[in-house]
mmCIF file of C-alpha atoms and ligand atoms in Angstrom:
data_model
loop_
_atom_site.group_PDB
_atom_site.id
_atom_site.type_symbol
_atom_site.label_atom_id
_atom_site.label_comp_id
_atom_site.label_asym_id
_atom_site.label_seq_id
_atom_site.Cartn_x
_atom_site.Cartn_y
_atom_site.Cartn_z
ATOM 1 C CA UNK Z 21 0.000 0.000 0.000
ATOM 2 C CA UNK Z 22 1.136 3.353 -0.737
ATOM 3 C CA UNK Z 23 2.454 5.398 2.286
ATOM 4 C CA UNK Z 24 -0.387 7.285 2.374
ATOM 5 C CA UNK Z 25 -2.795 4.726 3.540
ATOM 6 C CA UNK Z 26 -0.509 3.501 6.431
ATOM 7 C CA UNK Z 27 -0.171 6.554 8.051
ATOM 8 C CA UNK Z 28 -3.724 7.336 7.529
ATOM 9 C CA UNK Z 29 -6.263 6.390 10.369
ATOM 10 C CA UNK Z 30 -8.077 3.098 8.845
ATOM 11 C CA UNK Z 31 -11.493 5.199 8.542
ATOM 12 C CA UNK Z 32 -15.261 4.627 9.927
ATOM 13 C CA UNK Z 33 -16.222 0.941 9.615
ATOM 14 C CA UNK Z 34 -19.637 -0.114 8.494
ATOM 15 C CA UNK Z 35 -20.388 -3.526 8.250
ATOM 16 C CA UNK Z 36 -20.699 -4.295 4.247
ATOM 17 C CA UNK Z 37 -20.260 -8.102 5.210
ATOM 18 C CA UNK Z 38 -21.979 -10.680 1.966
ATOM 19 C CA UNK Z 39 -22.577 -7.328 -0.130
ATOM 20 C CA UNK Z 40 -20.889 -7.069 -3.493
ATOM 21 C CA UNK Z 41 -19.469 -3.424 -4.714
ATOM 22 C CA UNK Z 42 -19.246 -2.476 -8.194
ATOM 23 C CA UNK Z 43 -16.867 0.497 -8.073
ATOM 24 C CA UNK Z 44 -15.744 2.167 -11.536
ATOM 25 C CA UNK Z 45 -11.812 3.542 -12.304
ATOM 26 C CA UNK Z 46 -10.866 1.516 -9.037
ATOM 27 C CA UNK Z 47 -7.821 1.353 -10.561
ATOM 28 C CA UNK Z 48 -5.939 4.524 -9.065
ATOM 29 C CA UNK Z 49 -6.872 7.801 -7.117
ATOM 30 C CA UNK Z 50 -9.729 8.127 -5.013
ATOM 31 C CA UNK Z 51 -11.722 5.114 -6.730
ATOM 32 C CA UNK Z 52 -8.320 3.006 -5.447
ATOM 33 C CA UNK Z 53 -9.074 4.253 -1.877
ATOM 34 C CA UNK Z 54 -12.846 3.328 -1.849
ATOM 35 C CA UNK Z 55 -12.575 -0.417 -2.931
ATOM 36 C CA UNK Z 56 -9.757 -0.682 -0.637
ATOM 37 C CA UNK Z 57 -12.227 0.687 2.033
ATOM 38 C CA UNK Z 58 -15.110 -1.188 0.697
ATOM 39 C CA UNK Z 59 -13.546 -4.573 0.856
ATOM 40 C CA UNK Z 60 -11.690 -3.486 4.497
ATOM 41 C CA UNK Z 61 -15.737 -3.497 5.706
ATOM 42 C CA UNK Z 62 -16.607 -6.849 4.075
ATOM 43 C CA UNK Z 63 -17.614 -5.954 0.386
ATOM 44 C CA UNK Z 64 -16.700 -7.951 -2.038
ATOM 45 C CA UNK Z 65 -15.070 -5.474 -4.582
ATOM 46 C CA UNK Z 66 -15.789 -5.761 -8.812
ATOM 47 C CA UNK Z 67 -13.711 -3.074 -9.943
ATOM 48 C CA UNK Z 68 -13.795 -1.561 -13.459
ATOM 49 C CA UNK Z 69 -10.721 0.555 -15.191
ATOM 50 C CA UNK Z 70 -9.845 0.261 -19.299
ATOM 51 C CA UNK Z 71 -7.433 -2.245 -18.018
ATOM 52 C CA UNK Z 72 -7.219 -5.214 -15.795
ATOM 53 C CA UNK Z 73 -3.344 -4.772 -15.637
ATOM 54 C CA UNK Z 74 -4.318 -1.305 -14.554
ATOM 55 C CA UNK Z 75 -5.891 -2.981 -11.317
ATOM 56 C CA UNK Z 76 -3.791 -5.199 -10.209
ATOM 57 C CA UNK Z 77 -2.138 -2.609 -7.737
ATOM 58 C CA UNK Z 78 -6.113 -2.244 -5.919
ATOM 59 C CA UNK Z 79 -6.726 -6.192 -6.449
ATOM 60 C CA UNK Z 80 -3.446 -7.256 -4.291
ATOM 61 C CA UNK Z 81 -4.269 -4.859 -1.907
ATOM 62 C CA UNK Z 82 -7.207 -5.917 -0.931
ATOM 63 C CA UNK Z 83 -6.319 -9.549 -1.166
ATOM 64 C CA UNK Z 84 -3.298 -9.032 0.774
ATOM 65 C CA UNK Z 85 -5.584 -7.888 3.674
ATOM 66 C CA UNK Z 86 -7.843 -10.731 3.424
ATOM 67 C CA UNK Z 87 -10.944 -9.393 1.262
ATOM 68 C CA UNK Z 88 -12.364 -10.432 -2.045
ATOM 69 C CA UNK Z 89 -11.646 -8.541 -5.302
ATOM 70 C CA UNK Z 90 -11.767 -9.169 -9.383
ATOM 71 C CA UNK Z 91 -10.923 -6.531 -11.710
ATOM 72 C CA UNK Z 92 -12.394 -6.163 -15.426
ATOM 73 C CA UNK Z 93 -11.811 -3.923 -18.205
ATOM 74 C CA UNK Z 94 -13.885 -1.557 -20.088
ATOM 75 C CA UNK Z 95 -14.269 2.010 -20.841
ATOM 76 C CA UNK Z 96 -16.790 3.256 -19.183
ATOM 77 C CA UNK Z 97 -17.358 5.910 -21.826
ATOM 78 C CA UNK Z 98 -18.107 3.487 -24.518
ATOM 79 C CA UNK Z 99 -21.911 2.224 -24.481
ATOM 80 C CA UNK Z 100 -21.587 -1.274 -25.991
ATOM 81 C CA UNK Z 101 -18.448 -1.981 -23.654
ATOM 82 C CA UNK Z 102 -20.289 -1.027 -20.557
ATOM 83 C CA UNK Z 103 -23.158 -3.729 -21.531
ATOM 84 C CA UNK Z 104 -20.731 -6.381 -21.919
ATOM 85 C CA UNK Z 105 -19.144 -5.312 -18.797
ATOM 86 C CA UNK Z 106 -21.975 -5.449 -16.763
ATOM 87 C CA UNK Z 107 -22.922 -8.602 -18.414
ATOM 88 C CA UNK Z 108 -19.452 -10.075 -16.839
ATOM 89 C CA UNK Z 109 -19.961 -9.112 -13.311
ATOM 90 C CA UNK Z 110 -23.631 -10.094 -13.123
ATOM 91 C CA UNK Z 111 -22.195 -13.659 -14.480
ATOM 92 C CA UNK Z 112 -19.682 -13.841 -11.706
ATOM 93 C CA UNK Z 113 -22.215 -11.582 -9.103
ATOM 94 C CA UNK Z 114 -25.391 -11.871 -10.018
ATOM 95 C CA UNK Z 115 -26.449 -9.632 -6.631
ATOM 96 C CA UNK Z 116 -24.863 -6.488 -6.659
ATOM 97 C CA UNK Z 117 -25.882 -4.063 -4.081
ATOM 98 C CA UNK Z 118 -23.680 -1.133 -4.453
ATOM 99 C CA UNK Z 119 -22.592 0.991 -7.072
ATOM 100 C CA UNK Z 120 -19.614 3.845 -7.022
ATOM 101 C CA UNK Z 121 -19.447 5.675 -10.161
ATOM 102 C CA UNK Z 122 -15.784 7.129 -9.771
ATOM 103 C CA UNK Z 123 -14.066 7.127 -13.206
ATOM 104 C CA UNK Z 124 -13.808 10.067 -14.343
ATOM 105 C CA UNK Z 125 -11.477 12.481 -16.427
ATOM 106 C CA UNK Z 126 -10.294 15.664 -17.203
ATOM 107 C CA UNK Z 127 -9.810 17.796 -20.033
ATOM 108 C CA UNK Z 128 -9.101 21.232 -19.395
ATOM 109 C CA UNK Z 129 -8.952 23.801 -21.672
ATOM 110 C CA UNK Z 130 -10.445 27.626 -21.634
ATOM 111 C CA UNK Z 131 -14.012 27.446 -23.097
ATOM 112 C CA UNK Z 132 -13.451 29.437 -26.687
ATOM 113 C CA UNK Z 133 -10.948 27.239 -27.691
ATOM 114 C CA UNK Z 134 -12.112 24.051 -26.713
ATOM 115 C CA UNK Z 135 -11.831 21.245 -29.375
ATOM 116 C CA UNK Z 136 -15.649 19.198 -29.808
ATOM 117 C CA UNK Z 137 -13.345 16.060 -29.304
ATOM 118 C CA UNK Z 138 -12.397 17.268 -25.837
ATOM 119 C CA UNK Z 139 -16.108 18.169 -25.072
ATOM 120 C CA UNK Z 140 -17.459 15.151 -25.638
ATOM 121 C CA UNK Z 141 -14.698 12.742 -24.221
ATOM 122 C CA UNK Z 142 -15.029 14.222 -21.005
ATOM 123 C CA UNK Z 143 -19.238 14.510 -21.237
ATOM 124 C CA UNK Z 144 -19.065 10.544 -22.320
ATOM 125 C CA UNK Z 145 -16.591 9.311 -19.736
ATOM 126 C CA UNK Z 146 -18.209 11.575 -16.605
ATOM 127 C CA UNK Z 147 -21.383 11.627 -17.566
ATOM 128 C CA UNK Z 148 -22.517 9.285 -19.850
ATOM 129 C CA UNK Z 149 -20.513 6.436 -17.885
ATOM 130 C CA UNK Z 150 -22.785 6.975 -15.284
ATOM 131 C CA UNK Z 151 -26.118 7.048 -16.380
ATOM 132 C CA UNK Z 152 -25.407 3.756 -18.428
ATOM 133 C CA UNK Z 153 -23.728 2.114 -14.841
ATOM 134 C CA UNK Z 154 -26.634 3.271 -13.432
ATOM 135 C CA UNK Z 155 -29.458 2.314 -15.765
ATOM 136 C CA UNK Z 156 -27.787 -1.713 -15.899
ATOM 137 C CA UNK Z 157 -26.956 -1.870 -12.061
ATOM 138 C CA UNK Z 158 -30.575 0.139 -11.135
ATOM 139 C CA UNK Z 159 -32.203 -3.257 -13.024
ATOM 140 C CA UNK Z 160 -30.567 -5.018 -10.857
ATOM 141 C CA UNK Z 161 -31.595 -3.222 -7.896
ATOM 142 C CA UNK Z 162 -34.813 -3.287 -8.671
ATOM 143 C CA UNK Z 163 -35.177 -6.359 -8.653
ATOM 144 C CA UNK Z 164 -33.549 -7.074 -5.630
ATOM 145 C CA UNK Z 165 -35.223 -4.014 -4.013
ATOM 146 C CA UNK Z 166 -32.574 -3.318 -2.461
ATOM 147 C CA UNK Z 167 -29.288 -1.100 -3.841
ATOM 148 C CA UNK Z 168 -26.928 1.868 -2.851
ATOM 149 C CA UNK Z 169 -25.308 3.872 -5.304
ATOM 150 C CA UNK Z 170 -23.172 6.530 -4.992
ATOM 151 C CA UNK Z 171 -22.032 8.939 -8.222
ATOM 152 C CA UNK Z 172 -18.753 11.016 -8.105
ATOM 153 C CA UNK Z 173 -19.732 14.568 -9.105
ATOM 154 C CA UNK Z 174 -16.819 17.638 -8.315
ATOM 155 C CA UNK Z 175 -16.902 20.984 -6.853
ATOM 156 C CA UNK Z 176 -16.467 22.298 -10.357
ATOM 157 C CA UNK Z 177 -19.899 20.993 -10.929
ATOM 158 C CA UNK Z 178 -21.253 22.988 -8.007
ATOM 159 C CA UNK Z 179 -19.406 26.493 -8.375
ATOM 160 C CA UNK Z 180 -17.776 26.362 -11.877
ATOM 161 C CA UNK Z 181 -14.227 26.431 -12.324
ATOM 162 C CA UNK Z 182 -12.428 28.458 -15.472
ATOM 163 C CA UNK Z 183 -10.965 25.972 -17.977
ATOM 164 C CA UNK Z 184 -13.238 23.294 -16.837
ATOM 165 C CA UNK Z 185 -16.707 23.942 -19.014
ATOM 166 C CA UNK Z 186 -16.918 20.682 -20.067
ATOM 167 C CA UNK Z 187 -16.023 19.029 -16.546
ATOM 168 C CA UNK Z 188 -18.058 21.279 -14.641
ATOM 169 C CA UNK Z 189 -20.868 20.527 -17.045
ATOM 170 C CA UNK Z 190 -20.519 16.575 -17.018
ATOM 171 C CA UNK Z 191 -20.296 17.128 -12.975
ATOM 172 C CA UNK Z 192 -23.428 19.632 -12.957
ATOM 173 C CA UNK Z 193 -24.890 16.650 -15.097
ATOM 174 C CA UNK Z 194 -24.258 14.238 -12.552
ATOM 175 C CA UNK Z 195 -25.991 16.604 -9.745
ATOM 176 C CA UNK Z 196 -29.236 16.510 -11.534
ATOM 177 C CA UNK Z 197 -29.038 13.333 -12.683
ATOM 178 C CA UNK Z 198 -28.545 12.188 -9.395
ATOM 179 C CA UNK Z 199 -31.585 13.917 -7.736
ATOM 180 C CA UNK Z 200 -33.966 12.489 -10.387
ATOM 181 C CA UNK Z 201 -32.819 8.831 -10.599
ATOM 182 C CA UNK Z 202 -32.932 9.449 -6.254
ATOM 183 C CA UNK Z 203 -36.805 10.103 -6.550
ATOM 184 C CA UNK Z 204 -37.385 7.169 -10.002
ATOM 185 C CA UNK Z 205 -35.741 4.395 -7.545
ATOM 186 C CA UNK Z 206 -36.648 5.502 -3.803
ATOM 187 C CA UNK Z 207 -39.407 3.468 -3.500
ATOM 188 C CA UNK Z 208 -37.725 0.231 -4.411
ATOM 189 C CA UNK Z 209 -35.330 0.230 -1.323
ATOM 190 C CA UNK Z 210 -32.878 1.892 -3.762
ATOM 191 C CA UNK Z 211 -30.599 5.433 -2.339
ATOM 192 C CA UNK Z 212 -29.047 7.012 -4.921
ATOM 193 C CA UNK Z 213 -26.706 9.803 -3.567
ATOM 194 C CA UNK Z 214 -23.542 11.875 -5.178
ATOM 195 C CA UNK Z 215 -20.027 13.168 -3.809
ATOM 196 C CA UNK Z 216 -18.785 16.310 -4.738
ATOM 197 C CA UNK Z 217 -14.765 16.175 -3.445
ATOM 198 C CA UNK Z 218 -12.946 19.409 -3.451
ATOM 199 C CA UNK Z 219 -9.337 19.103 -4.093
ATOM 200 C CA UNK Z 220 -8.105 15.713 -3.835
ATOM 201 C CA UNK Z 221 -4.182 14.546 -4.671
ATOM 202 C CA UNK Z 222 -4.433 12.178 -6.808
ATOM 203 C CA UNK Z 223 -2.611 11.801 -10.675
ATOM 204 C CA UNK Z 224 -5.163 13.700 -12.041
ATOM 205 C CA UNK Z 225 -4.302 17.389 -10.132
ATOM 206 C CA UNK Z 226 -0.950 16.395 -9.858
ATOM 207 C CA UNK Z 227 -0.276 18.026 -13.160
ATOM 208 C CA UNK Z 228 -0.856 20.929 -11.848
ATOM 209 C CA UNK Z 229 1.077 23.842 -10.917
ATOM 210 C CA UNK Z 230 2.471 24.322 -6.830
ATOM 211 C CA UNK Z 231 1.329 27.701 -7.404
ATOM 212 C CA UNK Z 232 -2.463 26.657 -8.095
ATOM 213 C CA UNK Z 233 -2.071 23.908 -5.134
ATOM 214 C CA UNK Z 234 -1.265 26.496 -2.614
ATOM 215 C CA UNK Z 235 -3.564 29.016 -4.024
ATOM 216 C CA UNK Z 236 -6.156 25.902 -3.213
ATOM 217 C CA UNK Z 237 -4.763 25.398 0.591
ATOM 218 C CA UNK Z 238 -5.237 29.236 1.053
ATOM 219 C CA UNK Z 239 -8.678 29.365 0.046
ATOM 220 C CA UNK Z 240 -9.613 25.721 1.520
ATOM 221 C CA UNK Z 241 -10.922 26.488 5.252
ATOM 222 C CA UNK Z 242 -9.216 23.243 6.981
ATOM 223 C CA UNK Z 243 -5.775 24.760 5.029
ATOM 224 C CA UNK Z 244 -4.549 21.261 2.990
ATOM 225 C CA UNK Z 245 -5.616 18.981 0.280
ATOM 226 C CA UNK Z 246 -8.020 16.336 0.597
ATOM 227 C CA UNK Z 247 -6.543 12.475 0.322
ATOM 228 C CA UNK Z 248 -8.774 9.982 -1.611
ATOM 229 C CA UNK Z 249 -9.215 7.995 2.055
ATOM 230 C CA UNK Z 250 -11.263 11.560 3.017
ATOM 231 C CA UNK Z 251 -13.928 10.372 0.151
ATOM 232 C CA UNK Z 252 -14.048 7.015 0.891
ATOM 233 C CA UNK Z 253 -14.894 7.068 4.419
ATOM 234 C CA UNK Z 254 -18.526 8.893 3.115
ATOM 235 C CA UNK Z 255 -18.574 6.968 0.172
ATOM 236 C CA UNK Z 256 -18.621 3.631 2.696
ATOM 237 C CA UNK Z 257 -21.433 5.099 5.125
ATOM 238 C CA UNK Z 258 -23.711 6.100 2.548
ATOM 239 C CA UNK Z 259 -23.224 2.727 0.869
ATOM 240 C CA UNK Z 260 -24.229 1.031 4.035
ATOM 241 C CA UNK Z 261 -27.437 -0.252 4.846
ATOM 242 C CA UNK Z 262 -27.361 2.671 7.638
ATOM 243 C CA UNK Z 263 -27.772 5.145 5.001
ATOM 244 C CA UNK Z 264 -31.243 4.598 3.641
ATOM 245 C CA UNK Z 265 -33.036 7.426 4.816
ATOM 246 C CA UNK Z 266 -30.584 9.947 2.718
ATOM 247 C CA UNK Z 267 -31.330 9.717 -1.010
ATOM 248 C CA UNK Z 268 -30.999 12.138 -3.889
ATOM 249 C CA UNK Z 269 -27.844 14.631 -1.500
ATOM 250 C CA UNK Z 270 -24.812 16.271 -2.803
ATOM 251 C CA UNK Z 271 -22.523 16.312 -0.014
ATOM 252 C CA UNK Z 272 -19.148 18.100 -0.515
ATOM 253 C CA UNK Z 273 -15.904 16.537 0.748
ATOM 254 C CA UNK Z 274 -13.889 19.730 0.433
ATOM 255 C CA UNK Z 275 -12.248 21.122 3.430
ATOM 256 C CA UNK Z 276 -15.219 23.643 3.801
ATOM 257 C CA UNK Z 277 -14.469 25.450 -0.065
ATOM 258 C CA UNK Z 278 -17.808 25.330 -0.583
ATOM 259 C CA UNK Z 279 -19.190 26.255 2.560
HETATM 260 P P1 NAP O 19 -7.471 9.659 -11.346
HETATM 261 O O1 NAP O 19 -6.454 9.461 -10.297
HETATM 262 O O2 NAP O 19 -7.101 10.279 -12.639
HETATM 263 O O3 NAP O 19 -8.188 8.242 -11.616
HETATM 264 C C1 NAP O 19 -9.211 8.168 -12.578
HETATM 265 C C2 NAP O 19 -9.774 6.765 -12.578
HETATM 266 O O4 NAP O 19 -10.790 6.691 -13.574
HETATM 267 C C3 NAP O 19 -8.737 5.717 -12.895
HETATM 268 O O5 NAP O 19 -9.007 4.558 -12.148
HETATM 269 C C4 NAP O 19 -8.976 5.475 -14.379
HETATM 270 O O6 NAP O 19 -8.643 4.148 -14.728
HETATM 271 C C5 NAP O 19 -10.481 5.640 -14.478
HETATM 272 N N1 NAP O 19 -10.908 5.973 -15.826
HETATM 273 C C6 NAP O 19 -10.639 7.105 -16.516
HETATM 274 N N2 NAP O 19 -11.203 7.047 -17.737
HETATM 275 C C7 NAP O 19 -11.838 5.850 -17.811
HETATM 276 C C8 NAP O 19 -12.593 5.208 -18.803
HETATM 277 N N3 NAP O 19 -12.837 5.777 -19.982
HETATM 278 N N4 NAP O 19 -13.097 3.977 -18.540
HETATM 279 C C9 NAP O 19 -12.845 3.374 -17.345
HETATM 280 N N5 NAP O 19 -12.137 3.928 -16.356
HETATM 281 C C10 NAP O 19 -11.641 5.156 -16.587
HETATM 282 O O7 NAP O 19 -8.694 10.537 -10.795
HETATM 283 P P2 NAP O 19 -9.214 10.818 -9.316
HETATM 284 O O8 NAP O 19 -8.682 12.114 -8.903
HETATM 285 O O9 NAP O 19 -9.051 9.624 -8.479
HETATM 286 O O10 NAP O 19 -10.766 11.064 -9.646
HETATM 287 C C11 NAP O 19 -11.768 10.100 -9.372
HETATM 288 C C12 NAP O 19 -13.117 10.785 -9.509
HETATM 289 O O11 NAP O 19 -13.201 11.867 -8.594
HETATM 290 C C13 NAP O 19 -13.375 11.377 -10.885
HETATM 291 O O12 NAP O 19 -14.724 11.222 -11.231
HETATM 292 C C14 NAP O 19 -13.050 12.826 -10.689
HETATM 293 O O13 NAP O 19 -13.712 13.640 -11.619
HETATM 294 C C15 NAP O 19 -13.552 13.050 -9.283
HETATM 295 N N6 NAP O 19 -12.966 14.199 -8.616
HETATM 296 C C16 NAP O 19 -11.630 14.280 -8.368
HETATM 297 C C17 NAP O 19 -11.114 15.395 -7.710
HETATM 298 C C18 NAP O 19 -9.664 15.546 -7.382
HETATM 299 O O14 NAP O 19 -9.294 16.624 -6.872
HETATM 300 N N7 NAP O 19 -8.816 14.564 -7.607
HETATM 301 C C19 NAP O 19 -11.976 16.434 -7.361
HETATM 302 C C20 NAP O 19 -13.323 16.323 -7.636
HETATM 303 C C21 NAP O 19 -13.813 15.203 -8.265
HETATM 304 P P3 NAP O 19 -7.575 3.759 -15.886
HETATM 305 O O15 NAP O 19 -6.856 4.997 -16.299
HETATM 306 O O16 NAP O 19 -6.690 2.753 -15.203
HETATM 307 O O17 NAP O 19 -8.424 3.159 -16.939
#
């Protein structure tokens, strides 16, 4: 494990114990740090990334501290791969009762000159990957009447951030989409809620700048950057059976920047 998560304090435990947790771009970052968590309280984890290679890091991990993990590839951005995808797990799982849509990616870029390409990679992959992990899993739940699912949304989808219109729209997406799917699936035992993190260190803001990361810390209340165990701790409790009277909440994980 990276030296991060042994000086961390292991997190809140809920009990997750005989529940299986599909958890997209497990493969690094903060989606690394929730199926760690996950499978720390009892889930067995399915994690997604474009690669299985890609997972093996978050599949030993686990396994090394005694839970149950398999990792499968597709992009979560591509329609026809997330069907076959899902079709996989349910072979291997055929109850799933929690959902984390993490992947996610960036492409910054200042509005006027953004390419179409970069637009719609980021709207497909953010966005799009979650309504279709959604749609397949919330069949599932249905059926089962029982399911937790928690979407990754951003700050940037709350407040805007410049360079970020297609991020902060795919996030803003997410918000809304949340809040209706929340009221479509409440009444089948089903919570659906999202996570808005503020600054997290992960590989995708460590390209940028120092500069911009302590320009961050200054404005960020609890003065530092949020680590990826931060998300997963709220990520586990609202995937817990504990959790079912919240559905359809944003709930920021961002040092009070939003506050
Ligand atoms: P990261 O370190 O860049 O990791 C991104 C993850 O998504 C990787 O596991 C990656 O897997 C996966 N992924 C990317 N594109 C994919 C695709 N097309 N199909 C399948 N998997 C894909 O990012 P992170 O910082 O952990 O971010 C995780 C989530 O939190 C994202 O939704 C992000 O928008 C959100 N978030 C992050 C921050 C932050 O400050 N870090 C702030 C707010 C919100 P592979 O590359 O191995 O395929």
């Amino acid at each position: 494990m990276a030296d991060a998560e042994k000086t961390k304090p292991e997190g809140v435990r809920v009990d997750l114990t005989g529940q299986v947790a599909l958890v997209t771009g497990a493969s690094r970052g903060i989606g690394r740090a929730i199926a760690i968590h996950l499978a720390r309280c009892g889930a067995t984890v399915a994690g997604v990334a474009r690669t299985v290679d890609a997972l093996q890091g978050t599949l030993a991990a686990i396994r090394e501290a005694g839970g149950t993990a398999e990792g499968f590839a597709a992009n979560v951005g591509d329609s026809a791969d997330v069907a076959r995808v899902v079709e996989e797990i349910e072979a291997k799982f055929p109850k799933i009762q929690i959902l984390v849509n993490n992947a996610g990616v960036t492409r910054d870029g200042l509005m006027l000159r953004m390419e179409d390409d970069a637009w719609q990679q980021v709207i497909d992959v953010n966005l799009k990957g979650t309504f279709q992990f959604c749609r397949a899993l919330g069949a599932i739940m249905m059926r089962q009447r029982y399911g937790r699912i928690v979407n990754i949304t951003s700050v940037s989808g709350l407040m805007g951030n410049p360079g970020q219109a297609n991020y902060s729209a795919s996030k803003a997406g997410v918000i809304g989409f949340t809040k209706t799917i929340a009221r479509e699936l409440a009444s089948r035992g089903i919570t659906v809620n999202a996570v808005a993190p503020g600054f997290i260190e992960t590989d995708m803001t460590s390209v940028l700048p120092d500069k911009i990361k302590a320009e961050v810390k200054e404005r960020v209340p609890v003065r530092r950057l949020g680590e990826p165990e931060d998300i997963a701790d709220l990520v586990a409790y609202l995937a817990s059976p504990s959790a079912g009277y919240i559905t359809g909440q944003i709930i920021a994980v961002d040092g009070g920047m939003t506050a």
